[in-house]
Amino acid sequence: MLLSLTGLWAVWKFHDERKIDHLYTLHSWLGLSCIIFFSLQWATGFWTFWYPGGSRSGRAFLLPWHVFFGVFIYVLAIATSVTGLLEKSIFMQSAKMIGRFSTEAILMNSLGMLLVLLSTLVILAIVSPGTSRIDTYRGSSE
Ligand code: HEM
């Protein structure tokens, strides 16, 4: 949370100083939505699961939504980062600061690919049942 707010402050200040419009790209819309959803998720989690803490039934009701929004916000953060890398690379190529196959462009493409690979493994880990849960399903069907 602290890092995302620092990042937002830094990019906002940079836009103000260079007199660049705010929030004109898809990346910036995705990023702002991501920060808003993450803040709501954080505040709701803190309020109900930590302090002052909700009732047992209230927490049981919220848990599946907490899990769903956790995955959703994670995917949104990956999409934001990939579009951020994409637009930065295109901006720099259009300004002739870097070439299409320059080391910088290849580094940014590789970072994007690694983010997609990482998120695929994370989502796989979340949805795969795991041995203990498979045993539970087997037990209940037999
Ligand atoms: C989850 C991660 C990220 C979030 C939440 C995020 C959020 C944002 C937001 C809200 C803005 C708009 C600022 C304004 O309009 O004043 C922005 C701008 C920008 N971001 Fe990101 N960003 C993220 C990752 C990245 C990454 C990985 C890059 C790649 C280097 C990047 C590059 C940029 C650039 C070049 C801008 C200025 C152009 C624009 O407004 O789209 N961002 N970001």
Tab-separated table of N, CA and C and ligand atoms in Angstrom:
chain	number	residue	atom	x	y	z
A	1	MET	N	0.838	-1.203	0.000
A	1	MET	CA	0.000	0.000	0.000
A	1	MET	C	0.874	1.255	0.000
A	2	LEU	N	1.876	1.229	0.890
A	2	LEU	CA	2.789	2.383	1.002
A	2	LEU	C	3.536	2.601	-0.327
A	3	LEU	N	4.007	1.494	-0.914
A	3	LEU	CA	4.767	1.595	-2.167
A	3	LEU	C	3.893	2.067	-3.324
A	4	SER	N	2.635	1.570	-3.375
A	4	SER	CA	1.777	1.982	-4.497
A	4	SER	C	1.418	3.461	-4.377
A	5	LEU	N	1.196	3.946	-3.134
A	5	LEU	CA	0.886	5.375	-2.967
A	5	LEU	C	2.110	6.237	-3.280
A	6	THR	N	3.299	5.730	-2.934
A	6	THR	CA	4.526	6.471	-3.271
A	6	THR	C	4.689	6.557	-4.786
A	7	GLY	N	4.420	5.433	-5.469
A	7	GLY	CA	4.511	5.390	-6.937
A	7	GLY	C	3.527	6.360	-7.578
A	8	LEU	N	2.299	6.366	-7.050
A	8	LEU	CA	1.263	7.255	-7.592
A	8	LEU	C	1.675	8.723	-7.402
A	9	TRP	N	2.164	9.033	-6.211
A	9	TRP	CA	2.608	10.410	-5.913
A	9	TRP	C	3.742	10.812	-6.874
A	10	ALA	N	4.688	9.895	-7.093
A	10	ALA	CA	5.851	10.211	-7.942
A	10	ALA	C	5.428	10.478	-9.388
A	11	VAL	N	4.548	9.616	-9.936
A	11	VAL	CA	4.164	9.783	-11.347
A	11	VAL	C	3.277	11.023	-11.510
A	12	TRP	N	2.453	11.313	-10.485
A	12	TRP	CA	1.583	12.495	-10.527
A	12	TRP	C	2.426	13.766	-10.542
A	13	LYS	N	3.435	13.795	-9.658
A	13	LYS	CA	4.340	14.952	-9.542
A	13	LYS	C	5.102	15.148	-10.861
A	14	PHE	N	5.564	14.011	-11.428
A	14	PHE	CA	6.300	14.051	-12.695
A	14	PHE	C	5.428	14.667	-13.801
A	15	HIS	N	4.148	14.236	-13.853
A	15	HIS	CA	3.231	14.795	-14.862
A	15	HIS	C	3.002	16.284	-14.643
A	16	ASP	N	2.841	16.688	-13.367
A	16	ASP	CA	2.626	18.121	-13.060
A	16	ASP	C	3.828	18.946	-13.502
A	17	GLU	N	5.025	18.457	-13.141
A	17	GLU	CA	6.251	19.217	-13.448
A	17	GLU	C	6.479	19.342	-14.948
A	18	ARG	N	6.152	18.267	-15.711
A	18	ARG	CA	6.361	18.308	-17.165
A	18	ARG	C	5.138	18.840	-17.920
A	19	LYS	N	4.112	19.248	-17.165
A	19	LYS	CA	2.849	19.745	-17.760
A	19	LYS	C	2.229	18.711	-18.723
A	20	ILE	N	2.221	17.453	-18.272
A	20	ILE	CA	1.596	16.365	-19.050
A	20	ILE	C	0.201	16.125	-18.440
A	21	ASP	N	-0.799	15.890	-19.292
A	21	ASP	CA	-2.162	15.617	-18.786
A	21	ASP	C	-2.151	14.403	-17.861
A	22	HIS	N	-3.109	14.390	-16.928
A	22	HIS	CA	-3.265	13.227	-16.058
A	22	HIS	C	-4.298	12.275	-16.661
A	23	LEU	N	-4.124	11.009	-16.377
A	23	LEU	CA	-5.133	9.976	-16.630
A	23	LEU	C	-5.698	9.972	-18.057
A	24	TYR	N	-4.835	10.020	-19.054
A	24	TYR	CA	-5.310	9.972	-20.441
A	24	TYR	C	-5.073	8.609	-21.089
A	25	THR	N	-4.347	7.706	-20.422
A	25	THR	CA	-4.057	6.399	-21.031
A	25	THR	C	-4.847	5.275	-20.365
A	26	LEU	N	-4.988	4.169	-21.096
A	26	LEU	CA	-5.638	2.977	-20.528
A	26	LEU	C	-4.846	2.498	-19.309
A	27	HIS	N	-3.499	2.556	-19.424
A	27	HIS	CA	-2.648	2.138	-18.311
A	27	HIS	C	-2.982	2.912	-17.033
A	28	SER	N	-3.150	4.239	-17.163
A	28	SER	CA	-3.408	5.050	-15.966
A	28	SER	C	-4.793	4.731	-15.383
A	29	TRP	N	-5.760	4.416	-16.242
A	29	TRP	CA	-7.092	4.054	-15.731
A	29	TRP	C	-7.034	2.721	-14.993
A	30	LEU	N	-6.330	1.757	-15.596
A	30	LEU	CA	-6.182	0.443	-14.945
A	30	LEU	C	-5.466	0.612	-13.601
A	31	GLY	N	-4.400	1.448	-13.610
A	31	GLY	CA	-3.592	1.645	-12.401
A	31	GLY	C	-4.391	2.283	-11.284
A	32	LEU	N	-5.193	3.305	-11.641
A	32	LEU	CA	-5.980	3.980	-10.608
A	32	LEU	C	-7.050	3.030	-10.052
A	33	SER	N	-7.702	2.256	-10.950
A	33	SER	CA	-8.707	1.283	-10.478
A	33	SER	C	-8.048	0.289	-9.538
A	34	CYS	N	-6.842	-0.141	-9.911
A	34	CYS	CA	-6.113	-1.122	-9.103
A	34	CYS	C	-5.860	-0.573	-7.693
A	35	ILE	N	-5.404	0.680	-7.621
A	35	ILE	CA	-5.101	1.275	-6.317
A	35	ILE	C	-6.389	1.455	-5.499
A	36	ILE	N	-7.479	1.853	-6.162
A	36	ILE	CA	-8.746	2.047	-5.435
A	36	ILE	C	-9.251	0.697	-4.890
A	37	PHE	N	-9.278	-0.341	-5.751
A	37	PHE	CA	-9.750	-1.660	-5.294
A	37	PHE	C	-8.852	-2.210	-4.184
A	38	PHE	N	-7.538	-2.030	-4.355
A	38	PHE	CA	-6.604	-2.548	-3.349
A	38	PHE	C	-6.814	-1.840	-2.004
A	39	SER	N	-7.057	-0.510	-2.039
A	39	SER	CA	-7.292	0.233	-0.795
A	39	SER	C	-8.565	-0.271	-0.110
A	40	LEU	N	-9.626	-0.498	-0.915
A	40	LEU	CA	-10.888	-0.981	-0.330
A	40	LEU	C	-10.701	-2.374	0.271
A	41	GLN	N	-9.989	-3.234	-0.466
A	41	GLN	CA	-9.731	-4.606	0.008
A	41	GLN	C	-8.941	-4.570	1.317
A	42	TRP	N	-7.947	-3.712	1.358
A	42	TRP	CA	-7.074	-3.588	2.534
A	42	TRP	C	-7.895	-3.108	3.735
A	43	ALA	N	-8.691	-2.026	3.519
A	43	ALA	CA	-9.466	-1.444	4.618
A	43	ALA	C	-10.522	-2.431	5.126
A	44	THR	N	-11.209	-3.117	4.184
A	44	THR	CA	-12.238	-4.084	4.594
A	44	THR	C	-11.599	-5.244	5.361
A	45	GLY	N	-10.456	-5.724	4.874
A	45	GLY	CA	-9.757	-6.824	5.546
A	45	GLY	C	-9.333	-6.411	6.951
A	46	PHE	N	-8.773	-5.228	7.055
A	46	PHE	CA	-8.310	-4.744	8.363
A	46	PHE	C	-9.505	-4.628	9.316
A	47	TRP	N	-10.570	-4.041	8.847
A	47	TRP	CA	-11.759	-3.755	9.668
A	47	TRP	C	-12.426	-5.035	10.152
A	48	THR	N	-12.568	-6.029	9.252
A	48	THR	CA	-13.337	-7.224	9.623
A	48	THR	C	-12.492	-8.356	10.196
A	49	PHE	N	-11.240	-8.520	9.685
A	49	PHE	CA	-10.444	-9.673	10.130
A	49	PHE	C	-9.443	-9.306	11.226
A	50	TRP	N	-9.172	-7.998	11.432
A	50	TRP	CA	-8.167	-7.624	12.402
A	50	TRP	C	-8.743	-6.735	13.490
A	51	TYR	N	-9.011	-5.464	13.185
A	51	TYR	CA	-9.508	-4.556	14.214
A	51	TYR	C	-10.610	-3.660	13.683
A	52	PRO	N	-11.737	-3.513	14.322
A	52	PRO	CA	-12.164	-4.162	15.574
A	52	PRO	C	-12.587	-5.615	15.371
A	53	GLY	N	-12.710	-6.072	14.115
A	53	GLY	CA	-13.055	-7.481	13.847
A	53	GLY	C	-14.563	-7.653	13.746
A	54	GLY	N	-15.002	-8.356	12.686
A	54	GLY	CA	-16.443	-8.574	12.512
A	54	GLY	C	-16.886	-9.836	13.227
A	55	SER	N	-18.192	-10.106	13.157
A	55	SER	CA	-18.722	-11.334	13.778
A	55	SER	C	-18.259	-12.537	12.951
A	56	ARG	N	-18.385	-13.737	13.527
A	56	ARG	CA	-17.974	-14.963	12.802
A	56	ARG	C	-18.741	-15.118	11.500
A	57	SER	N	-20.061	-14.898	11.569
A	57	SER	CA	-20.869	-15.087	10.353
A	57	SER	C	-20.543	-13.999	9.324
A	58	GLY	N	-20.285	-12.786	9.812
A	58	GLY	CA	-19.926	-11.689	8.903
A	58	GLY	C	-18.623	-11.999	8.175
A	59	ARG	N	-17.655	-12.540	8.912
A	59	ARG	CA	-16.362	-12.871	8.288
A	59	ARG	C	-16.501	-14.036	7.325
A	60	ALA	N	-17.344	-15.023	7.704
A	60	ALA	CA	-17.570	-16.179	6.814
A	60	ALA	C	-18.220	-15.719	5.517
A	61	PHE	N	-19.135	-14.738	5.626
A	61	PHE	CA	-19.797	-14.218	4.421
A	61	PHE	C	-18.783	-13.496	3.531
A	62	LEU	N	-17.882	-12.743	4.168
A	62	LEU	CA	-16.933	-11.921	3.404
A	62	LEU	C	-15.780	-12.714	2.791
A	63	LEU	N	-15.416	-13.838	3.431
A	63	LEU	CA	-14.212	-14.557	3.012
A	63	LEU	C	-14.148	-14.886	1.512
A	64	PRO	N	-15.220	-15.500	0.927
A	64	PRO	CA	-15.119	-15.790	-0.519
A	64	PRO	C	-14.951	-14.527	-1.362
A	65	TRP	N	-15.578	-13.411	-0.944
A	65	TRP	CA	-15.428	-12.152	-1.682
A	65	TRP	C	-14.017	-11.612	-1.541
A	66	HIS	N	-13.448	-11.794	-0.330
A	66	HIS	CA	-12.066	-11.366	-0.079
A	66	HIS	C	-11.106	-12.141	-0.985
A	67	VAL	N	-11.349	-13.449	-1.118
A	67	VAL	CA	-10.505	-14.297	-1.967
A	67	VAL	C	-10.664	-13.873	-3.433
A	68	PHE	N	-11.926	-13.686	-3.865
A	68	PHE	CA	-12.170	-13.293	-5.255
A	68	PHE	C	-11.485	-11.957	-5.569
A	69	PHE	N	-11.685	-10.959	-4.713
A	69	PHE	CA	-11.097	-9.647	-4.998
A	69	PHE	C	-9.565	-9.671	-4.894
A	70	GLY	N	-9.040	-10.567	-4.062
A	70	GLY	CA	-7.581	-10.716	-3.987
A	70	GLY	C	-7.019	-11.136	-5.336
A	71	VAL	N	-7.647	-12.145	-5.959
A	71	VAL	CA	-7.178	-12.631	-7.268
A	71	VAL	C	-7.417	-11.557	-8.331
A	72	PHE	N	-8.594	-10.933	-8.288
A	72	PHE	CA	-8.949	-9.906	-9.272
A	72	PHE	C	-7.939	-8.747	-9.238
A	73	ILE	N	-7.610	-8.274	-8.044
A	73	ILE	CA	-6.689	-7.138	-7.917
A	73	ILE	C	-5.278	-7.536	-8.380
A	74	TYR	N	-4.918	-8.788	-8.105
A	74	TYR	CA	-3.607	-9.271	-8.547
A	74	TYR	C	-3.515	-9.248	-10.080
A	75	VAL	N	-4.575	-9.756	-10.737
A	75	VAL	CA	-4.602	-9.775	-12.211
A	75	VAL	C	-4.585	-8.341	-12.748
A	76	LEU	N	-5.321	-7.449	-12.072
A	76	LEU	CA	-5.354	-6.041	-12.489
A	76	LEU	C	-3.962	-5.404	-12.374
A	77	ALA	N	-3.240	-5.756	-11.305
A	77	ALA	CA	-1.885	-5.212	-11.109
A	77	ALA	C	-0.948	-5.710	-12.208
A	78	ILE	N	-1.105	-6.984	-12.612
A	78	ILE	CA	-0.261	-7.518	-13.690
A	78	ILE	C	-0.604	-6.804	-15.003
A	79	ALA	N	-1.908	-6.647	-15.274
A	79	ALA	CA	-2.330	-5.974	-16.518
A	79	ALA	C	-1.807	-4.532	-16.526
A	80	THR	N	-1.861	-3.864	-15.381
A	80	THR	CA	-1.366	-2.478	-15.288
A	80	THR	C	0.131	-2.431	-15.569
A	81	SER	N	0.876	-3.352	-14.961
A	81	SER	CA	2.330	-3.341	-15.137
A	81	SER	C	2.713	-3.639	-16.583
A	82	VAL	N	1.999	-4.615	-17.194
A	82	VAL	CA	2.326	-4.977	-18.581
A	82	VAL	C	2.008	-3.808	-19.520
A	83	THR	N	0.852	-3.148	-19.317
A	83	THR	CA	0.531	-2.004	-20.191
A	83	THR	C	1.483	-0.834	-19.914
A	84	GLY	N	1.930	-0.687	-18.650
A	84	GLY	CA	2.907	0.370	-18.319
A	84	GLY	C	4.214	0.148	-19.058
A	85	LEU	N	4.682	-1.108	-19.046
A	85	LEU	CA	5.921	-1.444	-19.768
A	85	LEU	C	5.747	-1.204	-21.263
A	86	LEU	N	4.589	-1.641	-21.780
A	86	LEU	CA	4.310	-1.499	-23.208
A	86	LEU	C	4.341	-0.033	-23.627
A	87	GLU	N	3.609	0.810	-22.871
A	87	GLU	CA	3.528	2.214	-23.316
A	87	GLU	C	4.858	2.935	-23.146
A	88	LYS	N	5.593	2.590	-22.077
A	88	LYS	CA	6.903	3.239	-21.878
A	88	LYS	C	7.835	2.893	-23.049
A	89	SER	N	7.802	1.607	-23.446
A	89	SER	CA	8.647	1.169	-24.550
A	89	SER	C	8.252	1.890	-25.854
A	90	ILE	N	6.944	1.971	-26.101
A	90	ILE	CA	6.470	2.634	-27.334
A	90	ILE	C	6.786	4.134	-27.295
A	91	PHE	N	6.580	4.781	-26.124
A	91	PHE	CA	6.904	6.219	-25.991
A	91	PHE	C	8.368	6.446	-26.373
A	92	MET	N	9.247	5.597	-25.804
A	92	MET	CA	10.687	5.796	-26.016
A	92	MET	C	11.085	5.487	-27.461
A	93	GLN	N	10.417	4.502	-28.059
A	93	GLN	CA	10.725	4.197	-29.465
A	93	GLN	C	10.241	5.322	-30.379
A	94	SER	N	9.053	5.877	-30.089
A	94	SER	CA	8.528	6.976	-30.915
A	94	SER	C	9.408	8.210	-30.804
A	95	ALA	N	9.974	8.427	-29.598
A	95	ALA	CA	10.847	9.588	-29.397
A	95	ALA	C	12.266	9.321	-29.898
A	96	LYS	N	12.454	8.161	-30.532
A	96	LYS	CA	13.767	7.737	-31.048
A	96	LYS	C	14.843	7.689	-29.957
A	97	MET	N	14.386	7.433	-28.717
A	97	MET	CA	15.356	7.302	-27.612
A	97	MET	C	15.978	5.911	-27.608
A	98	ILE	N	15.186	4.925	-28.038
A	98	ILE	CA	15.685	3.546	-28.122
A	98	ILE	C	15.229	2.923	-29.441
A	99	GLY	N	15.935	1.893	-29.889
A	99	GLY	CA	15.558	1.206	-31.126
A	99	GLY	C	14.591	0.065	-30.831
A	100	ARG	N	13.965	-0.468	-31.913
A	100	ARG	CA	12.977	-1.545	-31.746
A	100	ARG	C	13.578	-2.795	-31.118
A	101	PHE	N	14.821	-3.103	-31.510
A	101	PHE	CA	15.466	-4.313	-30.976
A	101	PHE	C	16.631	-3.954	-30.053
A	102	SER	N	16.548	-2.762	-29.434
A	102	SER	CA	17.617	-2.342	-28.511
A	102	SER	C	17.553	-3.202	-27.241
A	103	THR	N	18.642	-3.162	-26.478
A	103	THR	CA	18.688	-3.932	-25.225
A	103	THR	C	17.541	-3.518	-24.306
A	104	GLU	N	17.262	-2.187	-24.253
A	104	GLU	CA	16.201	-1.684	-23.362
A	104	GLU	C	14.837	-2.248	-23.769
A	105	ALA	N	14.568	-2.245	-25.087
A	105	ALA	CA	13.270	-2.741	-25.569
A	105	ALA	C	13.133	-4.235	-25.266
A	106	ILE	N	14.214	-4.964	-25.473
A	106	ILE	CA	14.179	-6.415	-25.221
A	106	ILE	C	14.024	-6.687	-23.720
A	107	LEU	N	14.677	-5.849	-22.897
A	107	LEU	CA	14.544	-5.998	-21.440
A	107	LEU	C	13.096	-5.777	-21.013
A	108	MET	N	12.459	-4.736	-21.559
A	108	MET	CA	11.063	-4.446	-21.190
A	108	MET	C	10.130	-5.560	-21.655
A	109	ASN	N	10.333	-6.067	-22.876
A	109	ASN	CA	9.515	-7.200	-23.351
A	109	ASN	C	9.711	-8.423	-22.454
A	110	SER	N	10.979	-8.667	-22.069
A	110	SER	CA	11.259	-9.848	-21.238
A	110	SER	C	10.612	-9.700	-19.866
A	111	LEU	N	10.660	-8.483	-19.308
A	111	LEU	CA	10.019	-8.250	-18.004
A	111	LEU	C	8.517	-8.537	-18.085
A	112	GLY	N	7.899	-8.080	-19.170
A	112	GLY	CA	6.465	-8.318	-19.373
A	112	GLY	C	6.161	-9.804	-19.461
A	113	MET	N	6.989	-10.543	-20.231
A	113	MET	CA	6.786	-11.987	-20.374
A	113	MET	C	6.944	-12.682	-19.018
A	114	LEU	N	7.945	-12.230	-18.236
A	114	LEU	CA	8.171	-12.850	-16.924
A	114	LEU	C	6.995	-12.584	-15.977
A	115	LEU	N	6.423	-11.381	-16.076
A	115	LEU	CA	5.256	-11.064	-15.237
A	115	LEU	C	4.080	-11.978	-15.590
A	116	VAL	N	3.890	-12.210	-16.900
A	116	VAL	CA	2.794	-13.086	-17.339
A	116	VAL	C	3.049	-14.519	-16.855
A	117	LEU	N	4.305	-14.959	-16.964
A	117	LEU	CA	4.655	-16.306	-16.511
A	117	LEU	C	4.439	-16.441	-15.002
A	118	LEU	N	4.924	-15.447	-14.247
A	118	LEU	CA	4.764	-15.473	-12.791
A	118	LEU	C	3.291	-15.530	-12.406
A	119	SER	N	2.480	-14.666	-13.042
A	119	SER	CA	1.060	-14.627	-12.666
A	119	SER	C	0.368	-15.938	-13.037
A	120	THR	N	0.794	-16.572	-14.152
A	120	THR	CA	0.203	-17.864	-14.527
A	120	THR	C	0.472	-18.897	-13.432
A	121	LEU	N	1.721	-18.903	-12.921
A	121	LEU	CA	2.074	-19.879	-11.876
A	121	LEU	C	1.322	-19.579	-10.572
A	122	VAL	N	1.179	-18.283	-10.262
A	122	VAL	CA	0.462	-17.914	-9.028
A	122	VAL	C	-1.006	-18.344	-9.128
A	123	ILE	N	-1.643	-18.070	-10.278
A	123	ILE	CA	-3.063	-18.445	-10.440
A	123	ILE	C	-3.199	-19.974	-10.410
A	124	LEU	N	-2.236	-20.677	-11.042
A	124	LEU	CA	-2.262	-22.144	-11.019
A	124	LEU	C	-2.184	-22.644	-9.583
A	125	ALA	N	-1.299	-22.039	-8.783
A	125	ALA	CA	-1.169	-22.450	-7.381
A	125	ALA	C	-2.465	-22.187	-6.615
A	126	ILE	N	-3.155	-21.101	-6.967
A	126	ILE	CA	-4.396	-20.773	-6.246
A	126	ILE	C	-5.516	-21.764	-6.596
A	127	VAL	N	-5.648	-22.077	-7.909
A	127	VAL	CA	-6.797	-22.913	-8.298
A	127	VAL	C	-6.538	-24.412	-8.169
A	128	SER	N	-5.253	-24.829	-8.114
A	128	SER	CA	-5.018	-26.277	-8.037
A	128	SER	C	-5.395	-26.771	-6.646
A	129	PRO	N	-6.112	-27.918	-6.580
A	129	PRO	CA	-6.665	-28.358	-5.308
A	129	PRO	C	-5.627	-28.775	-4.264
A	130	GLY	N	-4.483	-29.336	-4.668
A	130	GLY	CA	-3.500	-29.791	-3.668
A	130	GLY	C	-3.904	-31.147	-3.140
A	131	THR	N	-2.922	-31.935	-2.650
A	131	THR	CA	-3.211	-33.335	-2.289
A	131	THR	C	-4.213	-33.456	-1.141
A	132	SER	N	-4.108	-32.590	-0.117
A	132	SER	CA	-5.004	-32.759	1.031
A	132	SER	C	-6.456	-32.550	0.610
A	133	ARG	N	-6.693	-31.536	-0.272
A	133	ARG	CA	-8.066	-31.282	-0.687
A	133	ARG	C	-8.576	-32.381	-1.618
A	134	ILE	N	-7.677	-32.981	-2.436
A	134	ILE	CA	-8.101	-34.089	-3.305
A	134	ILE	C	-8.567	-35.246	-2.431
A	135	ASP	N	-7.813	-35.521	-1.344
A	135	ASP	CA	-8.220	-36.586	-0.427
A	135	ASP	C	-9.594	-36.294	0.167
A	136	THR	N	-9.844	-35.027	0.500
A	136	THR	CA	-11.141	-34.659	1.071
A	136	THR	C	-12.256	-34.951	0.075
A	137	TYR	N	-12.023	-34.580	-1.228
A	137	TYR	CA	-13.062	-34.828	-2.241
A	137	TYR	C	-13.293	-36.326	-2.400
A	138	ARG	N	-12.171	-37.105	-2.454
A	138	ARG	CA	-12.298	-38.563	-2.630
A	138	ARG	C	-13.104	-39.141	-1.475
A	139	GLY	N	-12.735	-38.693	-0.254
A	139	GLY	CA	-13.397	-39.201	0.943
A	139	GLY	C	-14.890	-38.944	0.899
A	140	SER	N	-15.256	-37.729	0.422
A	140	SER	CA	-16.678	-37.388	0.458
A	140	SER	C	-17.479	-38.119	-0.617
A	141	SER	N	-16.789	-38.541	-1.738
A	141	SER	CA	-17.552	-39.209	-2.806
A	141	SER	C	-17.635	-40.715	-2.573
A	142	GLU	N	-16.735	-41.253	-1.727
A	142	GLU	CA	-16.749	-42.706	-1.507
A	142	GLU	C	-17.741	-43.094	-0.412
B	1	HEM	C1	0.665	-2.005	-10.466
B	1	HEM	C2	1.595	-1.206	-10.987
B	1	HEM	C3	1.280	0.201	-11.517
B	1	HEM	C4	0.302	1.093	-11.143
B	1	HEM	C5	-0.755	0.929	-10.057
B	1	HEM	C6	0.457	2.277	-11.998
B	1	HEM	C7	-0.358	3.407	-11.957
B	1	HEM	C8	-0.231	4.520	-12.771
B	1	HEM	C9	-1.118	5.668	-12.785
B	1	HEM	C10	-2.358	5.843	-11.892
B	1	HEM	C11	-0.646	6.545	-13.711
B	1	HEM	C12	-1.283	7.901	-14.101
B	1	HEM	C13	-0.571	9.103	-13.478
B	1	HEM	C14	-1.134	10.413	-13.999
B	1	HEM	O1	-2.004	10.431	-14.861
B	1	HEM	O2	-0.654	11.470	-13.510
B	1	HEM	C15	0.545	5.942	-14.307
B	1	HEM	C16	1.301	6.527	-15.300
B	1	HEM	C17	2.398	5.937	-15.917
B	1	HEM	N1	2.936	4.709	-15.629
B	1	HEM	FE1	2.238	3.398	-14.263
B	1	HEM	N2	1.524	2.071	-12.843
B	1	HEM	C18	2.053	0.814	-12.582
B	1	HEM	C19	3.135	0.217	-13.223
B	1	HEM	C20	3.881	0.775	-14.236
B	1	HEM	C21	4.978	0.127	-14.902
B	1	HEM	C22	5.525	-1.289	-14.594
B	1	HEM	C23	5.436	0.997	-15.828
B	1	HEM	C24	6.583	0.730	-16.801
B	1	HEM	C25	7.689	1.370	-16.773
B	1	HEM	C26	4.640	2.208	-15.750
B	1	HEM	C27	4.798	3.352	-16.532
B	1	HEM	C28	4.001	4.478	-16.489
B	1	HEM	C29	4.130	5.629	-17.368
B	1	HEM	C30	5.162	5.779	-18.492
B	1	HEM	C31	3.142	6.547	-17.002
B	1	HEM	C32	2.880	7.938	-17.651
B	1	HEM	C33	1.935	7.841	-18.815
B	1	HEM	C34	0.504	7.510	-18.406
B	1	HEM	O3	-0.169	8.317	-17.743
B	1	HEM	O4	0.039	6.403	-18.755
B	1	HEM	N3	3.694	2.032	-14.759
B	1	HEM	N4	0.774	4.715	-13.715
